[in-house]
PDB file of C-alpha atoms in Angstrom:
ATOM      1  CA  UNK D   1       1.011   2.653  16.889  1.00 77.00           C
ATOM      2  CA  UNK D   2       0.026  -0.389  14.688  1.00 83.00           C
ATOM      3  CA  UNK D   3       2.263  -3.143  13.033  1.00 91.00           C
ATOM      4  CA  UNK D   4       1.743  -5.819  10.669  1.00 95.00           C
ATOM      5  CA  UNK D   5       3.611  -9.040  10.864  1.00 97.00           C
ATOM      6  CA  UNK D   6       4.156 -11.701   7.751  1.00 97.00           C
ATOM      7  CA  UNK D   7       5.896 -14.593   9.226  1.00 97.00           C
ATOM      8  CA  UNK D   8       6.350 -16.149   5.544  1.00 96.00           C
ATOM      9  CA  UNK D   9       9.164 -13.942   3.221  1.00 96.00           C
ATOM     10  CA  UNK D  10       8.863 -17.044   0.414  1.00 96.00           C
ATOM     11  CA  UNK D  11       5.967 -19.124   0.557  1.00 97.00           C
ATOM     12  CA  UNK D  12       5.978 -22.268  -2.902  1.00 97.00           C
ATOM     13  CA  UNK D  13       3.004 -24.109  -3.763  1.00 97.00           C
ATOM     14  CA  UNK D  14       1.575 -26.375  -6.543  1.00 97.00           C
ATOM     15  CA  UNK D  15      -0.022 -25.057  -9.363  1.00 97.00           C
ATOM     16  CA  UNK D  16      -4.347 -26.152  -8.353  1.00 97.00           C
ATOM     17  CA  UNK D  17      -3.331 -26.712  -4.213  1.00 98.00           C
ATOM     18  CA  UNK D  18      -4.628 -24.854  -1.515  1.00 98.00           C
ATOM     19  CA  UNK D  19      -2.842 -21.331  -0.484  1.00 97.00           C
ATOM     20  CA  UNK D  20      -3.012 -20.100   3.392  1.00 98.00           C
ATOM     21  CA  UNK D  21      -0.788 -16.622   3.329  1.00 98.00           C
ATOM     22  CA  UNK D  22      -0.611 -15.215   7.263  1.00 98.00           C
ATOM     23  CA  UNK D  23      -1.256 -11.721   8.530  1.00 98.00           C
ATOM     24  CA  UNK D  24      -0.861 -11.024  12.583  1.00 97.00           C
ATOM     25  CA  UNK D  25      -2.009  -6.980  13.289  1.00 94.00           C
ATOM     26  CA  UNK D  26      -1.115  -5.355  16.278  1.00 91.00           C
ATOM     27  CA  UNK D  27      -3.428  -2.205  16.995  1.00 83.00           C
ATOM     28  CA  UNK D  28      -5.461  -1.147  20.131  1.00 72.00           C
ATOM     29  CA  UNK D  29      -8.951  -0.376  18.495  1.00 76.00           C
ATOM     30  CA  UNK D  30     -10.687  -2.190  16.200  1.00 74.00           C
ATOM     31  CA  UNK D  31      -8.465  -2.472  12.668  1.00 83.00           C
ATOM     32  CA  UNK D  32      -9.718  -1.933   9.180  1.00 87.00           C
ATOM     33  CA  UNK D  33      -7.686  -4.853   7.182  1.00 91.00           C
ATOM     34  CA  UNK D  34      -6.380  -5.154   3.800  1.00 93.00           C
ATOM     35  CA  UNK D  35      -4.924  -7.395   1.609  1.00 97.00           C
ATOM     36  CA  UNK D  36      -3.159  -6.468  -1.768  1.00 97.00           C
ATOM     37  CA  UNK D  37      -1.570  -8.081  -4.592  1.00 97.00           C
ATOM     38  CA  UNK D  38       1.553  -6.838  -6.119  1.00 96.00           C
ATOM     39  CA  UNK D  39       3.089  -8.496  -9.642  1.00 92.00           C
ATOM     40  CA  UNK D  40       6.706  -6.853 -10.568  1.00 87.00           C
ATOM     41  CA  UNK D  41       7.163  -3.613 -11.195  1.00 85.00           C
ATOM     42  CA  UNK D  42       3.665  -2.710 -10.830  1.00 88.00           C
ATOM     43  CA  UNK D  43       1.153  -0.572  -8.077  1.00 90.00           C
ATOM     44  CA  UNK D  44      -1.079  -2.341  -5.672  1.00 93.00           C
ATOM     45  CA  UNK D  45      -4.392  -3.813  -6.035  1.00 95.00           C
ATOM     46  CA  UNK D  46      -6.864  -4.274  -3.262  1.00 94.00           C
ATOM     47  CA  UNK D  47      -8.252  -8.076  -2.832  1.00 96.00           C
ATOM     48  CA  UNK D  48     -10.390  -7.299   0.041  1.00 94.00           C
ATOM     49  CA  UNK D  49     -11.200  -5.559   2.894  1.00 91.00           C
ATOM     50  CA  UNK D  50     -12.715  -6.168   6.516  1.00 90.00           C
ATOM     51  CA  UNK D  51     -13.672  -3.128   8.444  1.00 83.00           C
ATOM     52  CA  UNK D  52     -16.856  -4.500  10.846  1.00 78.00           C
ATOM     53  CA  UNK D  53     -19.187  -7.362  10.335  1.00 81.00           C
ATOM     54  CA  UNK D  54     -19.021 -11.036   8.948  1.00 84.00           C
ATOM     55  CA  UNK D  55     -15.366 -11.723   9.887  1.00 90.00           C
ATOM     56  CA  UNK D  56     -15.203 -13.653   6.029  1.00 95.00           C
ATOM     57  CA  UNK D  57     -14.849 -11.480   3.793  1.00 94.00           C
ATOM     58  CA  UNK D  58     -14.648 -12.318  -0.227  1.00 96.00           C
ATOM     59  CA  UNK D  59     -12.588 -11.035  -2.603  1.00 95.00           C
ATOM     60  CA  UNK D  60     -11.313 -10.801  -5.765  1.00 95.00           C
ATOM     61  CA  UNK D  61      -9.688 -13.242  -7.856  1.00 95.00           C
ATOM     62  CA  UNK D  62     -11.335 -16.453  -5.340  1.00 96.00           C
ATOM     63  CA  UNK D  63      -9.566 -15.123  -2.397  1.00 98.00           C
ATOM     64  CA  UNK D  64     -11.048 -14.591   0.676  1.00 98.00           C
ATOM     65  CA  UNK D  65      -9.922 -13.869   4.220  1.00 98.00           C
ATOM     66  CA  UNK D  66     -11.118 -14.586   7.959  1.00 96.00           C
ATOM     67  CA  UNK D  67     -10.393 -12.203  10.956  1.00 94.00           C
ATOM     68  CA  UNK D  68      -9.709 -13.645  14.228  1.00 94.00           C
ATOM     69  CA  UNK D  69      -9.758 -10.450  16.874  1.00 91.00           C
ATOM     70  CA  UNK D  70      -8.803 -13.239  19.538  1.00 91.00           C
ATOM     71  CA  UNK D  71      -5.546 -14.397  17.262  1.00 94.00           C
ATOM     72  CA  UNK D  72      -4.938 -10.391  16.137  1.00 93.00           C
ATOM     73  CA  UNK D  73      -4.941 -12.462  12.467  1.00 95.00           C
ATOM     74  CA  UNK D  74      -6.384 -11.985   9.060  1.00 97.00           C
ATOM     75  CA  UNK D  75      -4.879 -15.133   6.986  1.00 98.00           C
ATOM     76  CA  UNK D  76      -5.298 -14.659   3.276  1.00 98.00           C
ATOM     77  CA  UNK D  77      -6.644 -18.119   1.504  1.00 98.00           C
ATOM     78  CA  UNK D  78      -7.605 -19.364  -2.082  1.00 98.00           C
ATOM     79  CA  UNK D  79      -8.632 -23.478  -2.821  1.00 97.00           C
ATOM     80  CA  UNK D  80      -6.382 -23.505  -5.812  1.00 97.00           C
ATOM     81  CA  UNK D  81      -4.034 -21.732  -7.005  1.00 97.00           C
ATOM     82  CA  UNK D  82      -3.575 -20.612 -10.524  1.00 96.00           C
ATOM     83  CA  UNK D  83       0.300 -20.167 -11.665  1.00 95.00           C
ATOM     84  CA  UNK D  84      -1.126 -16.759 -12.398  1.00 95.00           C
ATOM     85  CA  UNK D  85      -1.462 -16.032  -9.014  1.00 97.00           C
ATOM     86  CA  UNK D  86       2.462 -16.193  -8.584  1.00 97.00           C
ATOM     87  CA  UNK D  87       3.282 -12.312  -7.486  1.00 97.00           C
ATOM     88  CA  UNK D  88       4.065 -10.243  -3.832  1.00 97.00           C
ATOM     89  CA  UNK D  89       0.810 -10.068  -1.457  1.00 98.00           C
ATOM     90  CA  UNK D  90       1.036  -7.347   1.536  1.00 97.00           C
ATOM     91  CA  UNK D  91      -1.529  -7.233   4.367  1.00 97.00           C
ATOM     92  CA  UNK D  92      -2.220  -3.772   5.848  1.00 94.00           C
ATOM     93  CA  UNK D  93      -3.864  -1.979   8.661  1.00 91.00           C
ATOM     94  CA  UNK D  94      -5.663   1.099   8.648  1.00 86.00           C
ATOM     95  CA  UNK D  95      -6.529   3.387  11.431  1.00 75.00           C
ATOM     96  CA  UNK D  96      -9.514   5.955  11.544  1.00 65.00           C
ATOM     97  CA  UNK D  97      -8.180   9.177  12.206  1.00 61.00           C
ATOM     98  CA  UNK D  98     -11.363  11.940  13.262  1.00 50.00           C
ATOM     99  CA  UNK D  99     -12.455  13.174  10.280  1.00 47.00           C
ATOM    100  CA  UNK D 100     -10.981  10.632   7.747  1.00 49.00           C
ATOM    101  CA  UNK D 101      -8.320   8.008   5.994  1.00 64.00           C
ATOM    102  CA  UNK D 102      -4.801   8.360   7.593  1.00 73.00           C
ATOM    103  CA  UNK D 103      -1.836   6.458   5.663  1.00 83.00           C
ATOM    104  CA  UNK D 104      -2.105   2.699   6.273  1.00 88.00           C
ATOM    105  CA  UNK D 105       0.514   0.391   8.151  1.00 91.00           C
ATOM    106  CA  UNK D 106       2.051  -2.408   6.048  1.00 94.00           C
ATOM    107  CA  UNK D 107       3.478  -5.931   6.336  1.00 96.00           C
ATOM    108  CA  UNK D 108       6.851  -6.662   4.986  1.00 96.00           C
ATOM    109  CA  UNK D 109       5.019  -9.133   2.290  1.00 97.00           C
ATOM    110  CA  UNK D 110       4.920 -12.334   1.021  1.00 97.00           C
ATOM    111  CA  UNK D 111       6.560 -13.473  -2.436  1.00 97.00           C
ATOM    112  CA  UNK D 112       4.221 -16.436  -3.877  1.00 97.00           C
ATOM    113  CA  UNK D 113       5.746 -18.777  -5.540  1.00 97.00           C
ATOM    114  CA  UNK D 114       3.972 -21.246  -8.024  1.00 96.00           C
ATOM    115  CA  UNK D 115       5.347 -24.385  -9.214  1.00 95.00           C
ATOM    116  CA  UNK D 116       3.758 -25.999 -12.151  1.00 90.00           C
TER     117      UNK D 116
ATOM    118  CA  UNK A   1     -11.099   5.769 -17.491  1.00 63.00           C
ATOM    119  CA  UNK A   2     -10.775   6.471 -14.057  1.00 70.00           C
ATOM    120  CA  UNK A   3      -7.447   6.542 -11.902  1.00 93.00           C
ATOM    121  CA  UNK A   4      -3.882   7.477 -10.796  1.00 96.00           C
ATOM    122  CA  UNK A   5      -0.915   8.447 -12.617  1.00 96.00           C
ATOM    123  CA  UNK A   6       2.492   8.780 -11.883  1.00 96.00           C
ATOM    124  CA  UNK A   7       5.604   9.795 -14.281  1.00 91.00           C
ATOM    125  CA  UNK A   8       7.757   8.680 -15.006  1.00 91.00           C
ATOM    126  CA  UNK A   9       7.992   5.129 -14.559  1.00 93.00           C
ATOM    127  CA  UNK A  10      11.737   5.444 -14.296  1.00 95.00           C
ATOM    128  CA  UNK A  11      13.999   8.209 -13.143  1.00 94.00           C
ATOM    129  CA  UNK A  12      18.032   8.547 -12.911  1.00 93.00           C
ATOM    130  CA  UNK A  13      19.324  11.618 -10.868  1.00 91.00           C
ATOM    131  CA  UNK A  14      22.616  12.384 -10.327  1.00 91.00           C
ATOM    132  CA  UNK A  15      23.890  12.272  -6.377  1.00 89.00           C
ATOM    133  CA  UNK A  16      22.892  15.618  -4.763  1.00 88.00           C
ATOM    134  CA  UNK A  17      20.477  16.603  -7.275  1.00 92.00           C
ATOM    135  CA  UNK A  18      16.946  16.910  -6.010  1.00 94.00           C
ATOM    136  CA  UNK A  19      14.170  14.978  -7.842  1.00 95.00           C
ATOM    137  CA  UNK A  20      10.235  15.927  -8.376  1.00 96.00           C
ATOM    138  CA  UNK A  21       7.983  12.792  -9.010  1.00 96.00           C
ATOM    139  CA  UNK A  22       4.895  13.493 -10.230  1.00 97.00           C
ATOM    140  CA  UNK A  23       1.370  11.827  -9.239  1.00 97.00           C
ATOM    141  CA  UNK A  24      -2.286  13.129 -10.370  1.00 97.00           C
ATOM    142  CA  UNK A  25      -5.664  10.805 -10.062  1.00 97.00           C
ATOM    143  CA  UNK A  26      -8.988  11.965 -11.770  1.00 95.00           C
ATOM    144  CA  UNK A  27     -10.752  10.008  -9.042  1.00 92.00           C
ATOM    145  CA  UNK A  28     -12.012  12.972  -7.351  1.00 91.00           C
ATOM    146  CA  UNK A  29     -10.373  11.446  -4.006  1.00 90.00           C
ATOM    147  CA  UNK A  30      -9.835  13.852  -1.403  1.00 89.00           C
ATOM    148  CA  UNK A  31      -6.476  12.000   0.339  1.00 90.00           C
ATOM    149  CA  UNK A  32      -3.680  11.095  -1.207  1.00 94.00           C
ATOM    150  CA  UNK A  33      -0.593   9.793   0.045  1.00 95.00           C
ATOM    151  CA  UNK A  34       3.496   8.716  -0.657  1.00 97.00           C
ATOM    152  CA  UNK A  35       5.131   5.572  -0.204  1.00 97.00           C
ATOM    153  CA  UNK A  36       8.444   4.096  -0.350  1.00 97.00           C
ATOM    154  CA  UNK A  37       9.075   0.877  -0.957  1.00 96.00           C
ATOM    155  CA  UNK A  38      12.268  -1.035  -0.414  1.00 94.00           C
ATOM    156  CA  UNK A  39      12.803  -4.866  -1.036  1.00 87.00           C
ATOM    157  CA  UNK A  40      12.024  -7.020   1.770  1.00 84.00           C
ATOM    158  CA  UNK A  41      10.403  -3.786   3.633  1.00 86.00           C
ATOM    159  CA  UNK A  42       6.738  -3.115   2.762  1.00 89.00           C
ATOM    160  CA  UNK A  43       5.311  -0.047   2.174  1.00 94.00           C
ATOM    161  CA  UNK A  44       6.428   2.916   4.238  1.00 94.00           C
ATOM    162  CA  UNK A  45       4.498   6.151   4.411  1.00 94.00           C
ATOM    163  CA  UNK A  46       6.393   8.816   3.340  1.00 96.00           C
ATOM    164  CA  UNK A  47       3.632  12.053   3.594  1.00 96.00           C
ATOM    165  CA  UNK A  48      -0.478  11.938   2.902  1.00 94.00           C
ATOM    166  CA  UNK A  49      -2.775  15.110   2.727  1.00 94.00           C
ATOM    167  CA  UNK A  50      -6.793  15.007   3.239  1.00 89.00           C
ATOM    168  CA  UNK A  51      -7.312  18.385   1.687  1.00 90.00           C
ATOM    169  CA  UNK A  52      -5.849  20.852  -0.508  1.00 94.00           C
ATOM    170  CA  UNK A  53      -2.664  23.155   1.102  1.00 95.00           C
ATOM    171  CA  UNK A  54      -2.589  20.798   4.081  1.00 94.00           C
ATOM    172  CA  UNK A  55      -0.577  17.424   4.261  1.00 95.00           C
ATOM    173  CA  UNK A  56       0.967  15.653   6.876  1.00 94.00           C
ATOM    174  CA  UNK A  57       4.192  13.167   7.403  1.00 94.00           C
ATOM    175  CA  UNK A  58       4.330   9.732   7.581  1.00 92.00           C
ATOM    176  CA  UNK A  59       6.637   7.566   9.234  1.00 91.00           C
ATOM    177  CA  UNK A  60      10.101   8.355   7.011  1.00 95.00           C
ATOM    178  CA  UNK A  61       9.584  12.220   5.908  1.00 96.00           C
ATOM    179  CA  UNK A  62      12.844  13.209   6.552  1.00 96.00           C
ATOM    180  CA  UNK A  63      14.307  14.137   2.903  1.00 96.00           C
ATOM    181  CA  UNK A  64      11.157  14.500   1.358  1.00 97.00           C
ATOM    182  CA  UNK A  65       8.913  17.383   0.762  1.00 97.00           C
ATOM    183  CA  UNK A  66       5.425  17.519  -0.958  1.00 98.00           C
ATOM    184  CA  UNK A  67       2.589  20.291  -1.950  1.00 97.00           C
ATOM    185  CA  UNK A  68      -1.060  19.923  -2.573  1.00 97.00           C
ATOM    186  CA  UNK A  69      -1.928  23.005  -4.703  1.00 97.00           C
ATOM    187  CA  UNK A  70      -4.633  21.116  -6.246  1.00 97.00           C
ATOM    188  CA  UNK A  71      -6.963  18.361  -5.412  1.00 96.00           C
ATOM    189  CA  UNK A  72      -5.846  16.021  -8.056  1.00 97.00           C
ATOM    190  CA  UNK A  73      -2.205  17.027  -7.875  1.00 98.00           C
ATOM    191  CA  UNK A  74       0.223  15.656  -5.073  1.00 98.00           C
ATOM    192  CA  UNK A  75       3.709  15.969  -6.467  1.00 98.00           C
ATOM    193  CA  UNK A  76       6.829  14.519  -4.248  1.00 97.00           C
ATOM    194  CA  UNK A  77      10.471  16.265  -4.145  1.00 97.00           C
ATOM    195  CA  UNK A  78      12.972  13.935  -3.298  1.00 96.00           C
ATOM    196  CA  UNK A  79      15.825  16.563  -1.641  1.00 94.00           C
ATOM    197  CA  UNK A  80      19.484  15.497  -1.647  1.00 89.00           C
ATOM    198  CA  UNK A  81      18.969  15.590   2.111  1.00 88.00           C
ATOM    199  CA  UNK A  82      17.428  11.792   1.880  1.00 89.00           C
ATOM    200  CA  UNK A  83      20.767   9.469   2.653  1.00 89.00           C
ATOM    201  CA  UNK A  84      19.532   6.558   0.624  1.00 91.00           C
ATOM    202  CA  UNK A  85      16.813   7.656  -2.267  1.00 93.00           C
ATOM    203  CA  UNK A  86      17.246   4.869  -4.504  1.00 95.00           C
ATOM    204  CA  UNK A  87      13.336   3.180  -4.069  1.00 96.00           C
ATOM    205  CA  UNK A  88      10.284   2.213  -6.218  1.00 96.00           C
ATOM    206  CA  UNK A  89       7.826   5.321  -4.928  1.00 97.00           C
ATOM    207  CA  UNK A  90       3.505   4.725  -5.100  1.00 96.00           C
ATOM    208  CA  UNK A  91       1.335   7.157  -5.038  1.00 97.00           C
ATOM    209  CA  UNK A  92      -2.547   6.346  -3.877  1.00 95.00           C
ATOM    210  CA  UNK A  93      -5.737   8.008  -2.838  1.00 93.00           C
ATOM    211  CA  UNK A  94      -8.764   7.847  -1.277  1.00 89.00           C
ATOM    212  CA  UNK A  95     -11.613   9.252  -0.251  1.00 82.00           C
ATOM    213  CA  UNK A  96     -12.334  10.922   2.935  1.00 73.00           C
ATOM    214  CA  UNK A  97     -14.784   8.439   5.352  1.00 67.00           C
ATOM    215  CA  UNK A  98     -16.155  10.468   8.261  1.00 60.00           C
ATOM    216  CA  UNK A  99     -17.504   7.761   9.818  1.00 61.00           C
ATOM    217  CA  UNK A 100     -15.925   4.338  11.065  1.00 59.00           C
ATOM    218  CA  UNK A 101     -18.432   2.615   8.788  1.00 59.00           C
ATOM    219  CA  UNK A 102     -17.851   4.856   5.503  1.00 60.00           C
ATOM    220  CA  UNK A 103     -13.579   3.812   6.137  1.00 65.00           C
ATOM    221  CA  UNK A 104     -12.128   4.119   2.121  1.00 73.00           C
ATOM    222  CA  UNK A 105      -9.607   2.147   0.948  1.00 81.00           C
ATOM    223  CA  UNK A 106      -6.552   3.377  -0.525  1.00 88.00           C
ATOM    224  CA  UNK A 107      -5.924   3.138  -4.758  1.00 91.00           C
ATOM    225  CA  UNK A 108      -2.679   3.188  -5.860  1.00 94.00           C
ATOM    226  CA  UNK A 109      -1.206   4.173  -9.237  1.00 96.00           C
ATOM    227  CA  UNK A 110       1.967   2.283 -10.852  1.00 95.00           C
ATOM    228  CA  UNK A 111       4.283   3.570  -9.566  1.00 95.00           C
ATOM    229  CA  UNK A 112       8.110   5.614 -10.006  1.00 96.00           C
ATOM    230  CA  UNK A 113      11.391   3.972 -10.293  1.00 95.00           C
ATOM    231  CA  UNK A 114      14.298   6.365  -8.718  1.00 96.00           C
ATOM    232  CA  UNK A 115      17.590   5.299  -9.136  1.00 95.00           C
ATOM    233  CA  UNK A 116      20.402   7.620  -7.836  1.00 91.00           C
ATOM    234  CA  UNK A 117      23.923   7.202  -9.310  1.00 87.00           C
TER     235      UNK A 117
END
């Protein structure tokens, strides 16, 4: 079975600094990653995605993320934060079932913090 | 506009009672799924079905039943057999890859507020 592990419950930074949220995966074949973004009260949105390929991927908002199959990570990263920005982010792991999409496997999440 | 609903967005039951919540998407996804989410815990999957009259559970199904009469339907019954139901409940969807390399990501509507007094 695969697990996600967020070391980082509470993670503060300035308003404009750098942001570095970790992700460690445990799963025996090769993962299909996800990071969301969560603000109170509210569903998920997808930031990005890595299933095969170029192991930095893009996403939305200026975040990207870099999978590392020798480190079993896929750290979540932005240049400067925006006190927007400020909300819950989970990482998740997905695992192809024959024939399509099973449920996917979630971190415990981080709460970002922005100070001004 | 395209998406996932769920209602309502808050929900007070009585102790024993059960509890329906609905969720619908007009995405034309073939999987959707249930999750519970607890503070400090994640996401955990509840049930998910990849076609209509079949679903499947997840990883905390006990107290919990679901249907999938319809492809765009996916409602969740929240029995009094579930010891601890108070939880903020998502709904998502997705479509179906068949390949590794056609993998979908899941969409998730706004989710359902339970509290049980």
């Amino acid at each position: 079975a695969q697990s996600v592990t967020q070391p980082d419950i509470h993670i503060t930074v300035s308003e404009g600094a750098s942001l570095e949220l970790r992700c460690n995966y445990s799963y025996g074949a090769t993962p299909y990653l996800f990071w969301y973004v969560q603000s109170p009260g509210q569903g998920l949105q997808l930031l990005l995605k890595y299933f095969s390929g170029d192991t930095l991927v893009q996403g939305i908002k200026g975040f990207e993320a870099e999978f590392k199959r020798s480190q079993s990570s896929f750290n979540l990263r932005k240049p400067s934060v925006h006190w927007s920005d400020a909300a819950e982010y989970f990482c998740a792991v997905g695992a192809y079932a024959g024939g399509g999409a099973d449920g996917l496997t979630f971190g415990k999440g981080t709460h970002l913090i922005i100070q001004p | 506009d395209g998406g996932i609903t769920q209602s309502p967005k808050y929900l007070f039951r009585k102790e024993g009672q059960n509890v329906t919540l609905s969720c619908e998407q007009n995405l034309n996804h073939d999987a959707m799924y249930w999750y519970r989410q607890d503070p400090g815990q994640g996401l955990r999957l509840i049930y998910y079905s990849q076609i209509v009259n079949d679903f499947q559970k997840g990883d905390i199904a006990e107290g919990y039943s679901v249907s999938r009469e319809k492809k765009e339907s996916f409602p969740l019954t929240v029995t009094s057999a579930q010891k601890n139901p108070t939880a903020f409940y998502l709904c998502a969807s997705s479509g179906m890859g068949f390949t590794e390399s056609s993998y979908n990501e899941q969409f998730f509507g706004p989710g359902t507020r339970l509290t049980v007094l």
